mmCIF file of C-alpha atoms in Angstrom:
data_model
loop_
_atom_site.group_PDB
_atom_site.id
_atom_site.type_symbol
_atom_site.label_atom_id
_atom_site.label_comp_id
_atom_site.label_asym_id
_atom_site.label_seq_id
_atom_site.Cartn_x
_atom_site.Cartn_y
_atom_site.Cartn_z
ATOM 1 C CA MET A 1 -0.398 -0.018 0.171
ATOM 2 C CA MET A 2 0.912 3.588 -0.790
ATOM 3 C CA GLU A 3 -0.538 5.847 2.015
ATOM 4 C CA GLY A 4 -0.237 9.320 1.947
ATOM 5 C CA GLY A 5 -1.569 11.255 5.184
ATOM 6 C CA GLY A 6 -4.294 12.290 4.547
ATOM 7 C CA VAL A 7 -5.361 15.494 4.323
ATOM 8 C CA VAL A 8 -2.801 18.202 5.066
ATOM 9 C CA ASP A 9 -2.320 21.560 3.935
ATOM 10 C CA HIS A 10 1.416 22.107 4.388
ATOM 11 C CA ILE A 11 2.565 20.180 1.043
ATOM 12 C CA ALA A 12 0.055 18.030 -1.959
ATOM 13 C CA ARG A 13 2.172 14.628 -2.075
ATOM 14 C CA ASN A 14 1.365 12.117 -4.903
ATOM 15 C CA GLY A 15 1.001 8.345 -5.065
ATOM 16 C CA ILE A 16 2.820 6.764 -7.763
ATOM 17 C CA GLN A 17 4.111 8.748 -10.993
ATOM 18 C CA VAL A 18 5.023 8.341 -14.385
ATOM 19 C CA ALA A 19 7.205 10.983 -15.647
ATOM 20 C CA TYR A 20 8.380 12.210 -18.724
ATOM 21 C CA GLY A 21 8.629 9.922 -21.301
ATOM 22 C CA ALA A 22 9.055 6.905 -19.118
ATOM 23 C CA SER A 23 6.260 3.279 -20.564
ATOM 24 C CA GLY A 24 5.232 0.295 -17.984
ATOM 25 C CA ARG A 25 2.297 -1.015 -16.076
ATOM 26 C CA VAL A 26 0.885 -0.198 -12.804
ATOM 27 C CA VAL A 27 -1.350 -2.387 -11.716
ATOM 28 C CA ASP A 28 -3.239 -4.109 -8.668
ATOM 29 C CA ASN A 29 -1.610 -1.616 -6.352
ATOM 30 C CA GLU A 30 -3.625 -0.091 -3.714
ATOM 31 C CA VAL A 31 -2.564 4.117 -3.279
ATOM 32 C CA THR A 32 -4.464 6.468 0.003
ATOM 33 C CA GLY A 33 -4.476 9.916 0.926
ATOM 34 C CA HIS A 34 -3.151 12.273 -1.410
ATOM 35 C CA ALA A 35 -4.861 15.688 -0.630
ATOM 36 C CA TYR A 36 -4.001 18.929 0.226
ATOM 37 C CA THR A 37 -6.376 21.840 1.173
ATOM 38 C CA GLY A 38 -3.299 24.333 0.856
ATOM 39 C CA GLY A 39 -3.738 26.735 -1.769
ATOM 40 C CA GLU A 40 -4.151 26.333 -5.283
ATOM 41 C CA ASP A 41 -2.620 21.865 -6.076
ATOM 42 C CA THR A 42 -4.334 18.726 -5.680
ATOM 43 C CA GLY A 43 -2.737 15.762 -4.598
ATOM 44 C CA SER A 44 -3.251 12.631 -7.307
ATOM 45 C CA GLY A 45 -3.091 8.503 -6.268
ATOM 46 C CA ILE A 46 -1.614 7.501 -9.787
ATOM 47 C CA LEU A 47 -0.015 10.681 -11.527
ATOM 48 C CA VAL A 48 1.332 11.204 -15.254
ATOM 49 C CA VAL A 49 3.101 14.174 -16.496
ATOM 50 C CA GLY A 50 4.711 15.269 -19.847
ATOM 51 C CA GLY A 51 4.677 16.865 -23.146
ATOM 52 C CA SER A 52 6.439 20.326 -23.679
ATOM 53 C CA PHE A 53 3.961 22.512 -20.875
ATOM 54 C CA TYR A 54 6.880 20.421 -19.067
ATOM 55 C CA GLY A 55 9.645 21.974 -20.200
ATOM 56 C CA VAL A 56 11.425 21.279 -23.612
ATOM 57 C CA GLY A 57 12.036 18.401 -25.111
ATOM 58 C CA ARG A 58 10.634 16.483 -21.982
ATOM 59 C CA ALA A 59 8.578 13.602 -23.242
ATOM 60 C CA LEU A 60 4.531 12.018 -23.028
ATOM 61 C CA CYS A 61 3.964 8.421 -21.653
ATOM 62 C CA LEU A 62 2.866 6.735 -24.567
ATOM 63 C CA GLY A 63 1.625 3.064 -24.268
ATOM 64 C CA LEU A 64 1.116 2.552 -19.970
ATOM 65 C CA ILE A 65 -1.590 0.157 -18.333
ATOM 66 C CA ILE A 66 -3.332 0.893 -14.850
ATOM 67 C CA GLN A 67 -5.542 -1.320 -14.161
ATOM 68 C CA GLY A 68 -6.905 -3.610 -11.199
ATOM 69 C CA ASN A 69 -5.649 -0.062 -8.699
ATOM 70 C CA GLU A 70 -7.976 0.148 -5.398
ATOM 71 C CA VAL A 71 -7.118 3.700 -5.472
ATOM 72 C CA THR A 72 -9.021 6.130 -2.385
ATOM 73 C CA GLY A 73 -8.980 9.325 -0.596
ATOM 74 C CA ASN A 74 -6.964 11.284 -3.356
ATOM 75 C CA ASP A 75 -7.853 15.143 -4.842
ATOM 76 C CA VAL A 76 -8.201 12.862 -8.585
ATOM 77 C CA GLY A 77 -7.870 9.556 -8.046
ATOM 78 C CA ILE A 78 -6.337 9.104 -11.329
ATOM 79 C CA ASN A 79 -4.532 11.565 -13.251
ATOM 80 C CA LEU A 80 -2.585 12.044 -16.810
ATOM 81 C CA ALA A 81 -1.820 15.699 -17.213
ATOM 82 C CA GLN A 82 0.266 15.065 -20.157
ATOM 83 C CA GLY A 83 -0.127 18.591 -22.496
ATOM 84 C CA GLU A 84 1.901 21.107 -24.468
ATOM 85 C CA GLY A 85 2.648 24.400 -25.527
ATOM 86 C CA ALA A 86 2.266 27.020 -22.293
ATOM 87 C CA GLY A 87 -1.566 26.792 -22.861
ATOM 88 C CA PHE A 88 -1.187 23.069 -22.196
ATOM 89 C CA ASN A 89 -2.185 21.370 -24.908
ATOM 90 C CA ALA A 90 -3.678 18.354 -25.044
ATOM 91 C CA PRO A 91 -0.039 16.019 -26.871
ATOM 92 C CA SER A 92 -1.030 15.785 -30.398
ATOM 93 C CA GLU A 93 -0.091 12.600 -30.628
ATOM 94 C CA PRO A 94 -1.971 9.955 -29.358
ATOM 95 C CA THR A 95 -0.585 8.553 -25.945
ATOM 96 C CA ARG A 96 -3.358 5.197 -26.114
ATOM 97 C CA ILE A 97 -3.041 5.089 -21.960
ATOM 98 C CA GLN A 98 -4.843 1.956 -21.190
ATOM 99 C CA VAL A 99 -7.091 3.195 -17.385
ATOM 100 C CA LEU A 100 -8.902 -0.084 -16.645
ATOM 101 C CA ASP A 101 -11.116 -2.117 -14.370
ATOM 102 C CA ASN A 102 -9.888 0.552 -10.898
ATOM 103 C CA VAL A 103 -12.353 1.466 -8.203
ATOM 104 C CA LEU A 104 -11.533 5.085 -7.271
ATOM 105 C CA ARG A 105 -14.104 6.433 -4.558
ATOM 106 C CA ASN A 106 -13.398 9.115 -2.386
ATOM 107 C CA GLY A 107 -15.519 10.472 0.959
ATOM 108 C CA ALA A 108 -15.423 13.886 1.172
ATOM 109 C CA LEU A 109 -15.034 16.733 -0.852
ATOM 110 C CA THR A 110 -11.828 18.309 1.042
ATOM 111 C CA ASN A 111 -9.656 19.785 -1.869
ATOM 112 C CA ARG A 112 -9.607 24.536 -1.276
ATOM 113 C CA SER A 113 -8.377 25.337 -5.274
ATOM 114 C CA VAL A 114 -11.570 23.446 -5.433
ATOM 115 C CA TYR A 115 -10.794 20.316 -7.521
ATOM 116 C CA GLN A 116 -11.806 16.408 -7.446
ATOM 117 C CA ALA A 117 -11.886 13.796 -9.580
ATOM 118 C CA GLY A 118 -12.085 10.355 -9.766
ATOM 119 C CA ILE A 119 -10.655 10.329 -13.452
ATOM 120 C CA TYR A 120 -8.673 13.100 -15.212
ATOM 121 C CA ASP A 121 -7.006 13.298 -17.968
ATOM 122 C CA SER A 122 -5.957 16.177 -20.373
ATOM 123 C CA GLY A 123 -6.279 13.378 -23.356
ATOM 124 C CA THR A 124 -4.980 12.389 -26.856
ATOM 125 C CA GLY A 125 -6.794 8.836 -27.413
ATOM 126 C CA ASN A 126 -6.933 7.256 -23.983
ATOM 127 C CA LEU A 127 -8.824 4.351 -22.917
ATOM 128 C CA ILE A 128 -11.006 4.852 -20.112
ATOM 129 C CA SER A 129 -13.248 1.641 -19.318
ATOM 130 C CA ARG A 130 -14.861 -0.304 -16.692
ATOM 131 C CA ASN A 131 -13.154 0.904 -13.578
ATOM 132 C CA ARG A 132 -15.638 1.884 -10.510
ATOM 133 C CA VAL A 133 -15.670 6.296 -9.412
ATOM 134 C CA SER A 134 -18.137 6.439 -6.067
ATOM 135 C CA GLY A 135 -18.230 8.067 -2.559
ATOM 136 C CA ASP A 136 -19.169 12.465 -2.582
ATOM 137 C CA GLY A 137 -15.134 13.813 -3.142
ATOM 138 C CA TYR A 138 -16.912 12.318 -7.154
ATOM 139 C CA ASP A 139 -20.610 13.405 -7.055
ATOM 140 C CA PRO A 140 -20.565 16.093 -8.983
ATOM 141 C CA ALA A 141 -23.734 15.978 -8.755
ATOM 142 C CA ALA A 142 -23.091 16.919 -5.059
ATOM 143 C CA HIS A 143 -20.689 19.270 -6.160
ATOM 144 C CA PRO A 144 -21.276 20.858 -9.363
ATOM 145 C CA GLY A 145 -18.620 22.299 -11.313
ATOM 146 C CA GLU A 146 -15.783 21.088 -8.365
ATOM 147 C CA ALA A 147 -16.091 17.292 -8.190
ATOM 148 C CA PHE A 148 -15.458 14.914 -10.903
ATOM 149 C CA ALA A 149 -16.550 10.844 -11.398
ATOM 150 C CA VAL A 150 -14.905 11.212 -15.280
ATOM 151 C CA ASP A 151 -13.300 14.579 -16.294
ATOM 152 C CA VAL A 152 -11.065 14.607 -19.761
ATOM 153 C CA LYS A 153 -10.660 16.862 -22.511
ATOM 154 C CA THR A 154 -12.392 16.609 -24.973
ATOM 155 C CA VAL A 155 -12.296 17.965 -29.213
ATOM 156 C CA GLY A 156 -14.590 19.351 -31.268
ATOM 157 C CA ALA A 157 -18.845 18.962 -31.638
ATOM 158 C CA GLU A 158 -18.440 15.268 -33.813
ATOM 159 C CA ARG A 159 -19.097 12.689 -31.808
ATOM 160 C CA GLN A 160 -18.519 8.711 -33.377
ATOM 161 C CA VAL A 161 -19.517 5.162 -31.575
ATOM 162 C CA ALA A 162 -15.961 2.777 -30.367
ATOM 163 C CA PHE A 163 -15.845 0.157 -28.737
ATOM 164 C CA ALA A 164 -13.620 0.013 -25.884
ATOM 165 C CA THR A 165 -12.920 -3.974 -26.030
ATOM 166 C CA PRO A 166 -10.360 -5.947 -28.069
ATOM 167 C CA ALA A 167 -12.209 -8.616 -30.526
ATOM 168 C CA ARG A 168 -13.150 -11.760 -29.861
ATOM 169 C CA ALA A 169 -13.658 -15.464 -30.247
ATOM 170 C CA VAL A 170 -16.803 -17.811 -27.922
ATOM 171 C CA ASP A 171 -18.025 -21.574 -29.615
ATOM 172 C CA VAL A 172 -21.386 -21.472 -30.688
ATOM 173 C CA GLY A 173 -24.274 -21.547 -28.279
ATOM 174 C CA THR A 174 -22.371 -20.335 -25.346
ATOM 175 C CA CYS A 175 -21.858 -16.175 -23.536
ATOM 176 C CA SER A 176 -19.850 -14.449 -25.279
ATOM 177 C CA GLU A 177 -17.085 -12.011 -23.480
ATOM 178 C CA ALA A 178 -17.767 -8.798 -21.707
ATOM 179 C CA LEU A 179 -17.825 -6.199 -25.182
ATOM 180 C CA VAL A 180 -18.084 -3.101 -24.441
ATOM 181 C CA VAL A 181 -19.341 0.422 -25.552
ATOM 182 C CA GLN A 182 -19.051 3.651 -25.596
ATOM 183 C CA GLY A 183 -19.343 7.092 -26.800
ATOM 184 C CA ARG A 184 -15.642 9.207 -28.653
ATOM 185 C CA ASP A 185 -14.883 12.288 -29.703
ATOM 186 C CA VAL A 186 -12.399 13.126 -33.612
ATOM 187 C CA ALA A 187 -9.230 12.816 -31.368
ATOM 188 C CA GLY A 188 -10.579 9.211 -29.813
ATOM 189 C CA ASN A 189 -11.301 10.728 -26.071
ATOM 190 C CA LEU A 190 -14.517 9.800 -24.060
ATOM 191 C CA ALA A 191 -16.502 11.601 -24.962
ATOM 192 C CA PRO A 192 -21.106 11.186 -24.099
ATOM 193 C CA LEU A 193 -22.729 11.278 -27.539
ATOM 194 C CA VAL A 194 -25.825 13.556 -27.231
ATOM 195 C CA ASP A 195 -28.628 10.203 -27.032
ATOM 196 C CA PRO A 196 -26.481 7.455 -24.985
ATOM 197 C CA LYS A 197 -29.080 5.042 -26.947
ATOM 198 C CA VAL A 198 -27.032 2.209 -29.135
ATOM 199 C CA GLU A 199 -28.309 0.547 -32.110
ATOM 200 C CA LEU A 200 -27.096 -3.116 -32.050
ATOM 201 C CA SER A 201 -27.066 -5.871 -34.516
ATOM 202 C CA ALA A 202 -25.441 -8.783 -36.123
ATOM 203 C CA SER A 203 -24.481 -10.160 -39.455
ATOM 204 C CA VAL A 204 -25.570 -13.722 -38.500
ATOM 205 C CA GLY A 205 -28.807 -14.421 -38.113
ATOM 206 C CA GLY A 206 -29.387 -16.226 -34.255
ATOM 207 C CA ALA A 207 -27.182 -14.180 -33.227
ATOM 208 C CA SER A 208 -29.005 -11.986 -29.838
ATOM 209 C CA PHE A 209 -27.547 -10.039 -28.013
ATOM 210 C CA HIS A 210 -28.082 -10.520 -23.843
ATOM 211 C CA LEU A 211 -26.942 -7.722 -20.738
ATOM 212 C CA ARG A 212 -25.759 -11.071 -17.712
ATOM 213 C CA SER A 213 -22.981 -12.029 -18.079
ATOM 214 C CA ASP A 214 -24.877 -16.140 -18.448
ATOM 215 C CA CYS A 215 -27.275 -14.106 -21.359
ATOM 216 C CA SER A 216 -30.044 -15.868 -18.926
ATOM 217 C CA ASP A 217 -32.244 -12.878 -19.921
ATOM 218 C CA ALA A 218 -33.943 -11.571 -22.739
ATOM 219 C CA ALA A 219 -32.182 -10.393 -25.845
ATOM 220 C CA VAL A 220 -32.298 -6.357 -25.662
ATOM 221 C CA ALA A 221 -31.501 -4.811 -29.338
ATOM 222 C CA SER A 222 -30.073 -1.639 -28.192
ATOM 223 C CA VAL A 223 -28.255 -1.008 -24.942
ATOM 224 C CA ASP A 224 -27.993 2.546 -23.598
ATOM 225 C CA LEU A 225 -24.634 4.241 -21.682
ATOM 226 C CA ALA A 226 -24.709 5.361 -18.915
ATOM 227 C CA GLY A 227 -22.025 5.571 -16.064
ATOM 228 C CA ALA A 228 -18.973 7.757 -15.522
ATOM 229 C CA GLN A 229 -17.874 6.561 -18.606
ATOM 230 C CA ARG A 230 -20.858 7.428 -20.516
ATOM 231 C CA GLU A 231 -20.608 3.519 -22.961
ATOM 232 C CA ALA A 232 -22.812 0.317 -22.133
ATOM 233 C CA VAL A 233 -21.825 -3.811 -21.368
ATOM 234 C CA PHE A 234 -23.082 -6.283 -23.333
ATOM 235 C CA TYR A 235 -22.824 -10.032 -24.288
ATOM 236 C CA VAL A 236 -23.325 -11.945 -27.819
ATOM 237 C CA ARG A 237 -24.908 -15.536 -28.158
ATOM 238 C CA ALA A 238 -24.115 -16.998 -31.308
ATOM 239 C CA ALA A 239 -25.748 -20.366 -33.431
ATOM 240 C CA ALA A 240 -23.133 -20.633 -36.040
ATOM 241 C CA SER A 241 -19.967 -20.953 -35.921
ATOM 242 C CA GLY A 242 -17.597 -18.492 -39.138
ATOM 243 C CA VAL A 243 -16.715 -14.815 -38.215
ATOM 244 C CA LEU A 244 -19.497 -13.222 -36.698
ATOM 245 C CA THR A 245 -19.766 -9.024 -37.071
ATOM 246 C CA VAL A 246 -21.259 -6.322 -34.508
ATOM 247 C CA THR A 247 -22.971 -4.096 -35.214
ATOM 248 C CA ALA A 248 -22.854 -0.587 -32.898
ATOM 249 C CA THR A 249 -24.742 2.127 -33.763
ATOM 250 C CA GLY A 250 -25.636 5.605 -31.887
ATOM 251 C CA ASP A 251 -25.815 9.974 -32.855
ATOM 252 C CA GLY A 252 -26.271 8.232 -36.329
ATOM 253 C CA GLU A 253 -22.237 7.114 -36.703
ATOM 254 C CA SER A 254 -21.440 3.312 -36.350
ATOM 255 C CA THR A 255 -18.839 1.105 -36.039
ATOM 256 C CA THR A 256 -18.810 -2.776 -35.965
ATOM 257 C CA GLN A 257 -16.340 -5.784 -34.178
ATOM 258 C CA ASP A 258 -15.515 -9.347 -35.342
ATOM 259 C CA LEU A 259 -17.059 -11.567 -33.444
ATOM 260 C CA THR A 260 -14.871 -15.910 -34.256
ATOM 261 C CA VAL A 261 -17.165 -18.348 -33.152
ATOM 262 C CA ARG A 262 -15.916 -21.150 -32.788
#
């Protein structure tokens, strides 16, 4: 466990920091108590920094995997704070950091800046999915404009639908692993759709879509993107072997993914 001492006013501590071109995995850690009340700063549980905003020649961190961590009581749970230029612009190249299946909690709003977030992402093209964010300190309904569950810097107003999970393989008649769809902006950043409803279709007859992991529920034809990450999880059962193409359509935009049925 990495313990930051709780709420303090004399130093903005950070827990795990990955910086200036470093690569690797931040997996299965417990990080708690990095919280600051002394001024215009925040403490982060897991912090990623890079880019020319921090100085000439400061490299971006690319392709990190941040997964399965329990991150509690921090001003910002996971802070992807990479930027370029004096204006802290979003990185010009995709950084493709994966933030997956983390648990983030904060029970109170304590930062005086005032800013708290379960996940902050200054982009570009990072994958944020299936993280569980909870607590009053990350609740935008309780603290509008001060607390955020997931806060992503987006680009433009155009939106697209994307799969957040890789292509799957499944046996005939069984339930697939989870498939996840999200809304994204044109740069691949997590972004809400105007209409959260996403229609699902299959290229082969006899396939069905389900919301339960054992496919024991009634089949569905659409899912709603919900929660802090504006995503939906569903499962597929196919009746025949071969390649099954799943199409997801939302806001007039479609994306596809092939499912190999054995």
